[in-house]
Short mmCIF file of C-alpha atoms and ligand atoms in Angstrom, two decimals:
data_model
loop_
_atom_site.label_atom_id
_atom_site.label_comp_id
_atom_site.label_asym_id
_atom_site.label_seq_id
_atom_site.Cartn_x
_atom_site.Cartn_y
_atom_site.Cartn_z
CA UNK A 1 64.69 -74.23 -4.56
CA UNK A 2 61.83 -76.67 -4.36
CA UNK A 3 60.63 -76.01 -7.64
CA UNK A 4 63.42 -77.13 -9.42
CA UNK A 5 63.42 -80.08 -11.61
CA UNK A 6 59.56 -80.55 -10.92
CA UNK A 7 57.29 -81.18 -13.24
CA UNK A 8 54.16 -78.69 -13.03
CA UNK A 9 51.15 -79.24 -15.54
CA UNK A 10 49.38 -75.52 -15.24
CA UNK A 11 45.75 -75.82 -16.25
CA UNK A 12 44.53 -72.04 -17.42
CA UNK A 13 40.84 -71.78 -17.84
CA UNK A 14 38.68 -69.25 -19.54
CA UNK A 15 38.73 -66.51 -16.82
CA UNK A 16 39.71 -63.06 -17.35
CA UNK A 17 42.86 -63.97 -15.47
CA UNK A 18 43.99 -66.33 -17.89
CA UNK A 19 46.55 -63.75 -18.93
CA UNK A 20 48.04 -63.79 -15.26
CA UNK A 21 48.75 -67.37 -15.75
CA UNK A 22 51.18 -66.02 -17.98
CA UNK A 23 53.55 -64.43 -14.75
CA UNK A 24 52.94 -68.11 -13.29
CA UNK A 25 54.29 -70.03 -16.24
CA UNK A 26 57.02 -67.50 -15.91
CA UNK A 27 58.25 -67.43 -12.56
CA UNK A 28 58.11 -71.66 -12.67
CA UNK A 29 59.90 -72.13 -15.52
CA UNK A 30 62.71 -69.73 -14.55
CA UNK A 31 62.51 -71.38 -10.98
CA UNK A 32 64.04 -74.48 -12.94
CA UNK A 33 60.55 -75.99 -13.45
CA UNK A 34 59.50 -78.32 -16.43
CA UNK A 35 55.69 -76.62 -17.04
CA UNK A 36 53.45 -78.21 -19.40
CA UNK A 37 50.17 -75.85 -19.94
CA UNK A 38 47.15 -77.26 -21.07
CA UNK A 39 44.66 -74.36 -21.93
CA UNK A 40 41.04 -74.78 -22.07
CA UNK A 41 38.71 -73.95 -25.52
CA UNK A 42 37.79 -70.59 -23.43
CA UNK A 43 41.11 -69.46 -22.35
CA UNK A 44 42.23 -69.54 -25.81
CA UNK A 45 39.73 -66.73 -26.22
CA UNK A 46 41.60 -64.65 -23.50
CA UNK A 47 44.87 -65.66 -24.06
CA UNK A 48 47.22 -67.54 -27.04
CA UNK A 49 49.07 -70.94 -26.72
CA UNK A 50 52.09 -69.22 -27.99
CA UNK A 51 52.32 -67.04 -24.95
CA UNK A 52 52.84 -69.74 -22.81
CA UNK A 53 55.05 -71.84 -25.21
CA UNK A 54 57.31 -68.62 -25.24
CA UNK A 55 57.09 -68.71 -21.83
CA UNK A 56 58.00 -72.18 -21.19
CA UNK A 57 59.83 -73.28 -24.39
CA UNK A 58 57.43 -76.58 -24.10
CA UNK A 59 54.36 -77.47 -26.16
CA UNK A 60 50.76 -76.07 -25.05
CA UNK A 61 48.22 -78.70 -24.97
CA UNK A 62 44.70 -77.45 -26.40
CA UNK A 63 42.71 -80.36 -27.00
CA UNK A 64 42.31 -83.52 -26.38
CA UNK A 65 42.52 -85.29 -29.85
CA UNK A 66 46.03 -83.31 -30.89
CA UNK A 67 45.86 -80.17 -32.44
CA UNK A 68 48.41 -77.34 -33.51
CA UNK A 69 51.10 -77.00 -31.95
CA UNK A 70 50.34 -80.41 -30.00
CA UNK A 71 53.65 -82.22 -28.74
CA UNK A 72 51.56 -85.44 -28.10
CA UNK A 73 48.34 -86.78 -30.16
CA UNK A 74 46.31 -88.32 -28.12
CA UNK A 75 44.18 -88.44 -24.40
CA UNK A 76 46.29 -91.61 -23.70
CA UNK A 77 49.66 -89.40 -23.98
CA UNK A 78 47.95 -87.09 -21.58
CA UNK A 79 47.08 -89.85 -18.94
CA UNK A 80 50.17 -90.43 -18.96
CA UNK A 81 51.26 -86.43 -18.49
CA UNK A 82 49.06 -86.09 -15.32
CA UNK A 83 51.01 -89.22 -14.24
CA UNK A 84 54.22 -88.12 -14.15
CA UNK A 85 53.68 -84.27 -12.94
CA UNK A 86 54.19 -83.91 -9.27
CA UNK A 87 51.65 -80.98 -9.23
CA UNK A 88 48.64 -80.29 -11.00
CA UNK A 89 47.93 -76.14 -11.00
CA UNK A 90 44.43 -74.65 -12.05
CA UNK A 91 44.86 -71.41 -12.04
CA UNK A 92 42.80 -69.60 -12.91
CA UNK A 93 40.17 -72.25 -12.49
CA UNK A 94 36.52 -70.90 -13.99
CA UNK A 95 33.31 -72.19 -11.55
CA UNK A 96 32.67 -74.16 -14.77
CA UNK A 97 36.12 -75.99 -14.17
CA UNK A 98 35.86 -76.85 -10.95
CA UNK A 99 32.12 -77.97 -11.65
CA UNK A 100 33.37 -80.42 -14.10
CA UNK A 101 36.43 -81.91 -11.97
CA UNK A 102 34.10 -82.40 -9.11
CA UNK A 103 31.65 -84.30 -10.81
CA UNK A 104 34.49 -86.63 -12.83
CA UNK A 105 33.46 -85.15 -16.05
CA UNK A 106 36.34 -85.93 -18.45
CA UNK A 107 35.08 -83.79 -21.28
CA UNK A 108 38.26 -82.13 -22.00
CA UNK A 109 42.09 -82.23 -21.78
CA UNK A 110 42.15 -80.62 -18.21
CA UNK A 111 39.02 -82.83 -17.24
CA UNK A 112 40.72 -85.64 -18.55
CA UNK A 113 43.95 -84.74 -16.79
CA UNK A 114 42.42 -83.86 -13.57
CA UNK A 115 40.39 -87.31 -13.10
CA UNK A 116 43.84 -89.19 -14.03
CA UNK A 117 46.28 -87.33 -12.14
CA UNK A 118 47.64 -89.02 -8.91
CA UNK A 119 49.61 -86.06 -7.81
CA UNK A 120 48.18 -83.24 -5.87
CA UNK A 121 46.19 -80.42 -6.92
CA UNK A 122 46.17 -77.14 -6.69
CA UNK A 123 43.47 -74.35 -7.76
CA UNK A 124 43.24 -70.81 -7.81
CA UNK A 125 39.89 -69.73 -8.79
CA UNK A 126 38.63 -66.75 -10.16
CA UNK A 127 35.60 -65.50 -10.75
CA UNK A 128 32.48 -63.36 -10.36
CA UNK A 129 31.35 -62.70 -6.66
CA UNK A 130 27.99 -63.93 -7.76
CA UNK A 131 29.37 -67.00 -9.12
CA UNK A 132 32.19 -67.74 -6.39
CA UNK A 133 29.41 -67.59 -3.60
CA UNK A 134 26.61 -69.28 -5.68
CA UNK A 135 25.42 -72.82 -3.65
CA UNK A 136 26.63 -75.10 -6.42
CA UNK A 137 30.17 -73.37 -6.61
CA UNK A 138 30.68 -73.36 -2.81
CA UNK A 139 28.87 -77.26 -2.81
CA UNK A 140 31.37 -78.42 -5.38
CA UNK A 141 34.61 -75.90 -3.58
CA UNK A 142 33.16 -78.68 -0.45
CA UNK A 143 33.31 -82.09 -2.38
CA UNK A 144 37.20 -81.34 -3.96
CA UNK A 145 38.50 -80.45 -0.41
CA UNK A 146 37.30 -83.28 0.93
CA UNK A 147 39.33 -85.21 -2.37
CA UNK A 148 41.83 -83.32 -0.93
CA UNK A 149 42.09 -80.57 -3.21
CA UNK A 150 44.73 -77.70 -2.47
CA UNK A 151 43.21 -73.99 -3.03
CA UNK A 152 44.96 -71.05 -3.24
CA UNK A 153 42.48 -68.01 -2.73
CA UNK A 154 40.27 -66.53 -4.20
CA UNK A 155 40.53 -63.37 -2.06
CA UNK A 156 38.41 -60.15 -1.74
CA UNK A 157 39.04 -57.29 -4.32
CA UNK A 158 38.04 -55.53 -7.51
CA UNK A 159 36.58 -57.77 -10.19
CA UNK A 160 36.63 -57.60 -13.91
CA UNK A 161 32.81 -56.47 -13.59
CA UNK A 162 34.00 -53.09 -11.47
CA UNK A 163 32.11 -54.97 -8.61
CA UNK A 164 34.07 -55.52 -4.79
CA UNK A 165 33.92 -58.79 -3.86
CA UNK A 166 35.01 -62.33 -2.73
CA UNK A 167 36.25 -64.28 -6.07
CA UNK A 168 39.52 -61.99 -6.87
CA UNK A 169 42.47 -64.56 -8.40
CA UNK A 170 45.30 -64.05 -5.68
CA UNK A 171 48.66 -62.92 -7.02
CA UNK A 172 50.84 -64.81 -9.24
CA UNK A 173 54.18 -64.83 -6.54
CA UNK A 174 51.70 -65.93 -3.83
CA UNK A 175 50.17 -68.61 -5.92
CA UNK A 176 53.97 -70.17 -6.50
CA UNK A 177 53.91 -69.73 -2.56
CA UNK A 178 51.22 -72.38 -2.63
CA UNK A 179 52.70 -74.35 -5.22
CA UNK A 180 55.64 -74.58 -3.08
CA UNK A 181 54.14 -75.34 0.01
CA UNK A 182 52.64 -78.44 -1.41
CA UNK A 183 55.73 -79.62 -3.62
CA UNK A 184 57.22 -79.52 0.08
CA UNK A 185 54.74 -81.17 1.94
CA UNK A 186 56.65 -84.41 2.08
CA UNK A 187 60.60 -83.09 2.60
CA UNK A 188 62.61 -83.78 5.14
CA UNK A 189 61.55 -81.93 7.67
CA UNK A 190 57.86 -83.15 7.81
CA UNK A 191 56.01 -83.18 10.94
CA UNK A 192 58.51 -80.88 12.61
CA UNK A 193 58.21 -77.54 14.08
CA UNK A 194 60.76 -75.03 13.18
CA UNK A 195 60.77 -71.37 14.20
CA UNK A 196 62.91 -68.87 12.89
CA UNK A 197 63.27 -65.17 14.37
CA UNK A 198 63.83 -62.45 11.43
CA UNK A 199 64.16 -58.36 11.41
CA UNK A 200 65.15 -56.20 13.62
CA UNK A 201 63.63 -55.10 17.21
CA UNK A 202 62.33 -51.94 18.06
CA UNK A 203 62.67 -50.34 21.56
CA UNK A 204 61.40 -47.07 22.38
CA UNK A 205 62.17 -43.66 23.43
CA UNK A 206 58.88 -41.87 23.46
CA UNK A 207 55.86 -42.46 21.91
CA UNK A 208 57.06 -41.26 18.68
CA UNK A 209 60.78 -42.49 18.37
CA UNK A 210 62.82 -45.55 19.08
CA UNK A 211 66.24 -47.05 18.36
CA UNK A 212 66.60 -50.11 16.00
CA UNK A 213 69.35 -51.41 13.71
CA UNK A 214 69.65 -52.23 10.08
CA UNK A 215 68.69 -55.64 9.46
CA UNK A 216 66.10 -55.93 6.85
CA UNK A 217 64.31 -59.37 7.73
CA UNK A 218 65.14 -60.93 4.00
CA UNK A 219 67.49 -63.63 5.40
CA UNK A 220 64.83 -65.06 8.49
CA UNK A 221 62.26 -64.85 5.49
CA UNK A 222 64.20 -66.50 3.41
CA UNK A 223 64.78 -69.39 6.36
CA UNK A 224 61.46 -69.66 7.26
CA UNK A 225 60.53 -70.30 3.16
CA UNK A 226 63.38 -72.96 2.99
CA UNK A 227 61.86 -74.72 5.89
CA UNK A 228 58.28 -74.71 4.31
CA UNK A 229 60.21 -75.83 1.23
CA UNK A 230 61.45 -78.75 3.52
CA UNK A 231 57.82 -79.10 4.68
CA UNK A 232 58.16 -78.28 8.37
CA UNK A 233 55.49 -76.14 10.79
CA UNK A 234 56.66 -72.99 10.26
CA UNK A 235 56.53 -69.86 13.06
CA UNK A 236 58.36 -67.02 12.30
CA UNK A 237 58.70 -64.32 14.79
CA UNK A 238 59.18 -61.66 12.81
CA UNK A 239 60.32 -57.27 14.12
CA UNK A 240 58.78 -54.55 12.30
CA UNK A 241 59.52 -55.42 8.61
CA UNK A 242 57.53 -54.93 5.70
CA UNK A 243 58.43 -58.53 3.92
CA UNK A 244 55.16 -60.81 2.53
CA UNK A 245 54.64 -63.77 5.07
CA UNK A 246 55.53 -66.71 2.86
CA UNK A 247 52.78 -69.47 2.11
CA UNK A 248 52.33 -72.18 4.95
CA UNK A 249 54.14 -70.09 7.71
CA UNK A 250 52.48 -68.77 10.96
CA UNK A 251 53.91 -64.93 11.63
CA UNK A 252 54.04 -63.79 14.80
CA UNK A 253 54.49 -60.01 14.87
CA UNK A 254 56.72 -58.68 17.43
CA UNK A 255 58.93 -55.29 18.25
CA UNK A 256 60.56 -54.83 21.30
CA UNK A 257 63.20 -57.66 22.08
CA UNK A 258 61.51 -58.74 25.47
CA UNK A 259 58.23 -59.31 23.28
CA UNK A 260 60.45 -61.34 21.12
CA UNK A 261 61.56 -63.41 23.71
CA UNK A 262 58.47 -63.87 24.98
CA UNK A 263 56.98 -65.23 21.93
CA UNK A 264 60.32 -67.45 21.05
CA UNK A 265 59.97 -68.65 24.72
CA UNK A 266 55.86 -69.63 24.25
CA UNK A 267 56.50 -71.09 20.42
CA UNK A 268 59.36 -72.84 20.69
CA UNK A 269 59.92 -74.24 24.38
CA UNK A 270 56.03 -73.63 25.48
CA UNK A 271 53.47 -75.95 24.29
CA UNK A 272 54.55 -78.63 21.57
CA UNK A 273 58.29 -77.10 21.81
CA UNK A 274 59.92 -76.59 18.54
CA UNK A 275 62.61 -79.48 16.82
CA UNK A 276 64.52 -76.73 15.65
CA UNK A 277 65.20 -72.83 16.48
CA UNK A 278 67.22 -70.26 13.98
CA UNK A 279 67.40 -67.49 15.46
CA UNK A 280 68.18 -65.01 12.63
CA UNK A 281 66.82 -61.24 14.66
CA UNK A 282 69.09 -58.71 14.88
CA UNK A 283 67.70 -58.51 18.54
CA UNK A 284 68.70 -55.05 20.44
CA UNK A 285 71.34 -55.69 22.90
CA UNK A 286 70.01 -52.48 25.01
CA UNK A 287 66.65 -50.43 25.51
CA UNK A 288 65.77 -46.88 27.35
CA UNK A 289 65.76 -47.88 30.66
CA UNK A 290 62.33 -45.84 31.04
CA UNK A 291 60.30 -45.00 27.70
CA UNK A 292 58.98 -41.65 27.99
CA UNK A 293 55.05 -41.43 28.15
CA UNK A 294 54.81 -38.11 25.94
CA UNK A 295 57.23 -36.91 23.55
CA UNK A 296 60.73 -36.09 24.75
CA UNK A 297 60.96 -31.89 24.15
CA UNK A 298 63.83 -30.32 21.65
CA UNK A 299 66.22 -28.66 24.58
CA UNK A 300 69.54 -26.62 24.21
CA UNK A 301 72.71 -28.93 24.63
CA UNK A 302 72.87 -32.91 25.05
CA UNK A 303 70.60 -35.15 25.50
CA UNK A 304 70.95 -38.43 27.32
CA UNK A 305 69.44 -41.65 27.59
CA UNK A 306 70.03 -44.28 29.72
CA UNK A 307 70.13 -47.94 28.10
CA UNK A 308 69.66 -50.81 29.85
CA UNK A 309 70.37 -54.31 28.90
CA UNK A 310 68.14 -56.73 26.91
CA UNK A 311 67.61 -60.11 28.09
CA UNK A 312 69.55 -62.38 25.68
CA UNK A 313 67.14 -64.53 24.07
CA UNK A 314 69.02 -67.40 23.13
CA UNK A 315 70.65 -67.77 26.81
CA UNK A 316 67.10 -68.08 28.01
CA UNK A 317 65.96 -70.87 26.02
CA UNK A 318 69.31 -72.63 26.56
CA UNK A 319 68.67 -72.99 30.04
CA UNK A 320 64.78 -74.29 28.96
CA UNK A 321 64.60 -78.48 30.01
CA UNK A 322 62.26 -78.19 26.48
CA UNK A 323 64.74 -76.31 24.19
CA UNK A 324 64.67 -77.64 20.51
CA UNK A 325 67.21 -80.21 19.57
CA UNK A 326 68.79 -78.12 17.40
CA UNK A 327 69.28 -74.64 17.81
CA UNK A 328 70.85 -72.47 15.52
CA UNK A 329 72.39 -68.44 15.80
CA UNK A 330 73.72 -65.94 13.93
CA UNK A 331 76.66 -64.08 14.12
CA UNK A 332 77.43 -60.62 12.24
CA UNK A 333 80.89 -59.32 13.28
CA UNK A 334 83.47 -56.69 12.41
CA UNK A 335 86.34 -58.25 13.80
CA UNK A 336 87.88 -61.51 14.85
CA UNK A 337 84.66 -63.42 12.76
CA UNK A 338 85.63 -66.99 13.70
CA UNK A 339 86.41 -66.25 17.59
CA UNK A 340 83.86 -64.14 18.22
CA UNK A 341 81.75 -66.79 16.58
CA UNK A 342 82.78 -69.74 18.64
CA UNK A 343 83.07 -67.70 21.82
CA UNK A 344 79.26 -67.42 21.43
CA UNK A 345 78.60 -70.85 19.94
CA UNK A 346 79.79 -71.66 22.87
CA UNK A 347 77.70 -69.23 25.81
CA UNK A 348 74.88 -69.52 24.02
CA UNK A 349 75.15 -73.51 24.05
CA UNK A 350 74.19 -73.44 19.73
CA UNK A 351 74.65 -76.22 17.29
CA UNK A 352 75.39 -73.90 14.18
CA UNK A 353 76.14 -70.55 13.88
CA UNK A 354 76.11 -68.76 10.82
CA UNK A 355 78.57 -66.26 11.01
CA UNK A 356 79.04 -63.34 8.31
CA UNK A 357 81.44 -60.38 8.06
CA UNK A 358 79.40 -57.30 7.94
CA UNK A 359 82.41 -55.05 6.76
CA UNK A 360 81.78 -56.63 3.52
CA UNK A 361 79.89 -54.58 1.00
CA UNK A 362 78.42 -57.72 -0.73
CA UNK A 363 77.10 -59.36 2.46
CA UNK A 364 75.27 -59.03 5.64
CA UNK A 365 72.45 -56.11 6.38
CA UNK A 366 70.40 -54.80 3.72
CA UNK A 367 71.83 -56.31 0.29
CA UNK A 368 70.43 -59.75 -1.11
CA UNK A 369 73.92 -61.57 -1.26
CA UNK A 370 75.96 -63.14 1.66
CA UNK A 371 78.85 -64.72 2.69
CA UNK A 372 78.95 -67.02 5.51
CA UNK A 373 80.86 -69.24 7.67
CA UNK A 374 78.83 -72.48 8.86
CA UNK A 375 80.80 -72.77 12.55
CA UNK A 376 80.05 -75.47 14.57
CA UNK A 377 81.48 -77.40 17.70
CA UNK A 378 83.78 -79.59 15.45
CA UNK A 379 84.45 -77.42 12.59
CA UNK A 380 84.08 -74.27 10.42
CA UNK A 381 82.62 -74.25 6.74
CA UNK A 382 83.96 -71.33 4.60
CA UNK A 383 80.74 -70.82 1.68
CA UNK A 384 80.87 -68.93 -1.25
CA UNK A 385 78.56 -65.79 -2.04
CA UNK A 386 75.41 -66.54 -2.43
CA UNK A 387 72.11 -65.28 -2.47
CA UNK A 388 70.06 -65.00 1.02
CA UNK A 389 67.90 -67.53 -0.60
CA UNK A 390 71.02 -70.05 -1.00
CA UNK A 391 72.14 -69.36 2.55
CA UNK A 392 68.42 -70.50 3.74
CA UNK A 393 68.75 -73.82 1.77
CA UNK A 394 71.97 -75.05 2.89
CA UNK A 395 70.98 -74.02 6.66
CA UNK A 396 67.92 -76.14 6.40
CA UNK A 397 70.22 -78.52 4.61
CA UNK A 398 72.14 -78.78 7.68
CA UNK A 399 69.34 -78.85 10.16
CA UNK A 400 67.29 -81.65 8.38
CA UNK A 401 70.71 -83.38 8.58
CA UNK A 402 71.22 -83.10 12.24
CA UNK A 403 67.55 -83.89 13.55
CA UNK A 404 67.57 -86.83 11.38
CA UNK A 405 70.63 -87.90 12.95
CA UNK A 406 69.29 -87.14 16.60
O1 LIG B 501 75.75 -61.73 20.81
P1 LIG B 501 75.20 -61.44 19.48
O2 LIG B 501 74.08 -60.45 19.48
O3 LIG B 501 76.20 -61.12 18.43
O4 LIG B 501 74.59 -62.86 19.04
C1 LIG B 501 73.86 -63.03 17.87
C2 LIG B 501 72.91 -64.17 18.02
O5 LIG B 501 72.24 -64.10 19.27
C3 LIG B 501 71.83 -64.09 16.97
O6 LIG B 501 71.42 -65.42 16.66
C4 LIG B 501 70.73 -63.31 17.69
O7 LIG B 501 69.47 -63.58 17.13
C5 LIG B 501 70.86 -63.80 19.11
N1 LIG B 501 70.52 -62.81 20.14
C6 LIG B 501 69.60 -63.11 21.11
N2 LIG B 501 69.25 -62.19 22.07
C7 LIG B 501 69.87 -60.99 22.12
C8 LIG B 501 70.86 -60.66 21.16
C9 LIG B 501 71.14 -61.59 20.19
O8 LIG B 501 69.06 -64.21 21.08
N3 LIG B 501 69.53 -60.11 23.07
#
């Protein structure tokens, strides 16, 4: 993923927090990151060095004229750090931190690093209500977003104090969202619109039932993430699924397959029409033909219901004059994978379709693994198992490839 081979300097400041840094540190590093934590004076009061060089089997930098532990002894080395990082993360960042960075105090290591660095930054503050909403905090939050400084949070919740309020440190995962969304800001697929449809639909029977299928949403989640990773405009039209909305990606929540079509219809051929559709729903192929206003009554003997057929979403838009230049589908079949696939490569007028064998165990609905066949007009790519996260990468792979050949 994005994160890989980067190299993150993590600022942690003297904030109650500090100790969630530690999660951050974590999940970088094992994301394939190269973290180098520099800690201020006060969040060596909350938290250790050697945490974080557990953590990220690198030095911790503590001061600025080389201390324990130090791998480099002096401010120069450190120039040079915030030089070569292509992100700079505060988080937590203390109101006293982002006082100092705003007014180009280089007092400290992080100060120092901050004024130097010529990659972007990122903060996550955390902090007292009374101190997030002060003038001077919110006059100084002002001044570094004009710099163009990146912040991630703070939202409302519980504080150290016991008090509710706005100043809460936002969760580890979502900060590594952020982090993400700006290490992709300049991929291949910037200034491009890409909307992906994920989950299931829902169509009902009565106000209190409905049929649906199995498809849990992770794959179109996991699309719509590789193509903020890429650093596309992001829509994802997403069924009833309980999945977090990745960082830098617009949800649209839908159930019933015509509402899906509707909103694939206004967000990717309405408006500024999308460069690229993947359309990764398990979209109902029927509906009742007449939802029941009030609850269908328990009777002796059968019950029936008469379905009626969905519109196909993906025929619509391929009769759209505006439909993206690339348009990808997904096939999950039984039988006959590769014929069935092409057979609807073909009616549906795709570029790719990503076809997977849902008689597999490892692959498909429901687990995190799968195992697909790229098929497209000219040929058919046999990959290996992989996680729903790899399958997302190469299929943004692929797209980036074709629009920048279009
Ligand atoms: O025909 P089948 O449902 O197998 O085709 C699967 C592909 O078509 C998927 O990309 C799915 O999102 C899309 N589809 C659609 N509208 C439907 C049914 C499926 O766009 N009503």
């Amino acid at each position: 993923m994005i994160v890989e081979g980067k190299r993150i300097i993590l600022g942690v400041t003297g904030s109650i927090a500090a100790y969630k840094a530690a999660a951050i540190a974590s999940h970088l590093t094992q994301s394939g990151a190269l973290v180098d934590v520099i800690m201020t004076d006060a969040a060596q009061r909350f938290v250790t060095p050697l945490t974080f060089q557990s953590l990220t089997g690198r030095p911790v930098y503590t001061s600025m004229w080389g201390g324990s532990g130090e791998g480099l002894g002096s401010h120069i080395a450190h120039v040079a750090l915030g030089h070569e990082a292509d992100l700079l993360l505060i988080a937590p960042a203390t109101a006293n931190t982002m006082a100092r960075i705003a007014n180009g105090l280089a007092d400290d290591l992080l100060s120092v690093t901050a004024l130097a660095a010529r990659c972007p930054i990122l903060i996550a503050p955390a902090m007292d209500v009374g101190m997030y909403g002060a003038p001077a905090t919110q006059a100084n939050i002002e001044i570094l977003k004009t710099r163009g400084v990146r912040f991630a949070g703070p939202t409302i919740g519980r504080m150290a104090s016991g008090l509710e309020g706005l100043g809460r440190f936002i969760d580890p995962e979502e900060i590594v969202g952020y982090a993400r969304w700006v290490l992709g800001e300049n991929g291949p697929l910037r200034g491009r619109k890409v909307v992906v449809t994920a989950g299931p639909t829902r169509e009902s029977l009565d106000p209190v039932r409905f049929l649906s299928n199995r498809s849990s949403g992770r794959q179109g989640f996991a699309l719509a993430q590789a193509a903020v990773d890429a650093g596309a405009e992001v829509v994802l039209i997403a069924g009833p699924v309980d999945l977090p909305t990745p960082v830098g990606v617009g949800r649209v929540k839908v159930e019933t397959a015509r509402e899906m079509e509707q909103a694939v219809l206004e967000h990717a051929v309405g408006g500024r029409p999308a460069d690229a559709l993947i359309m990764s729903a398990a979209v109902a192929d029927y509906r009742p033909g007449e939802a029941s206003g009030q609850k269908i009554k328990k009777s002796t003997g059968t019950l029936s219901a008469e379905l009626v057929a969905n519109p196909d979403i993906l025929m619509s838009v391929a009769s759209q004059k505006n439909r993206p230049a690339v348009v990808v589908g997904f096939a999950a079949e039984s039988q006959e994978l590769i014929a069935n696939a092409q057979d609807k490569l073909d009616r549906k007028k795709l570029d790719l379709i990503v076809a997977n064998d849902i008689t597999a165990t490892d692959a498909g609905f429901a687990v995190d693994t799968n195992r697909v066949h790229f098929v497209t007009g000219e040929s058919v790519e046999e990959l290996p198992l992989m996680s729903k996260e790899a399958v997302a990468a190469r299929v943004i792979d692929w797209v980036s490839e074709r629009l920048a050949a279009s």
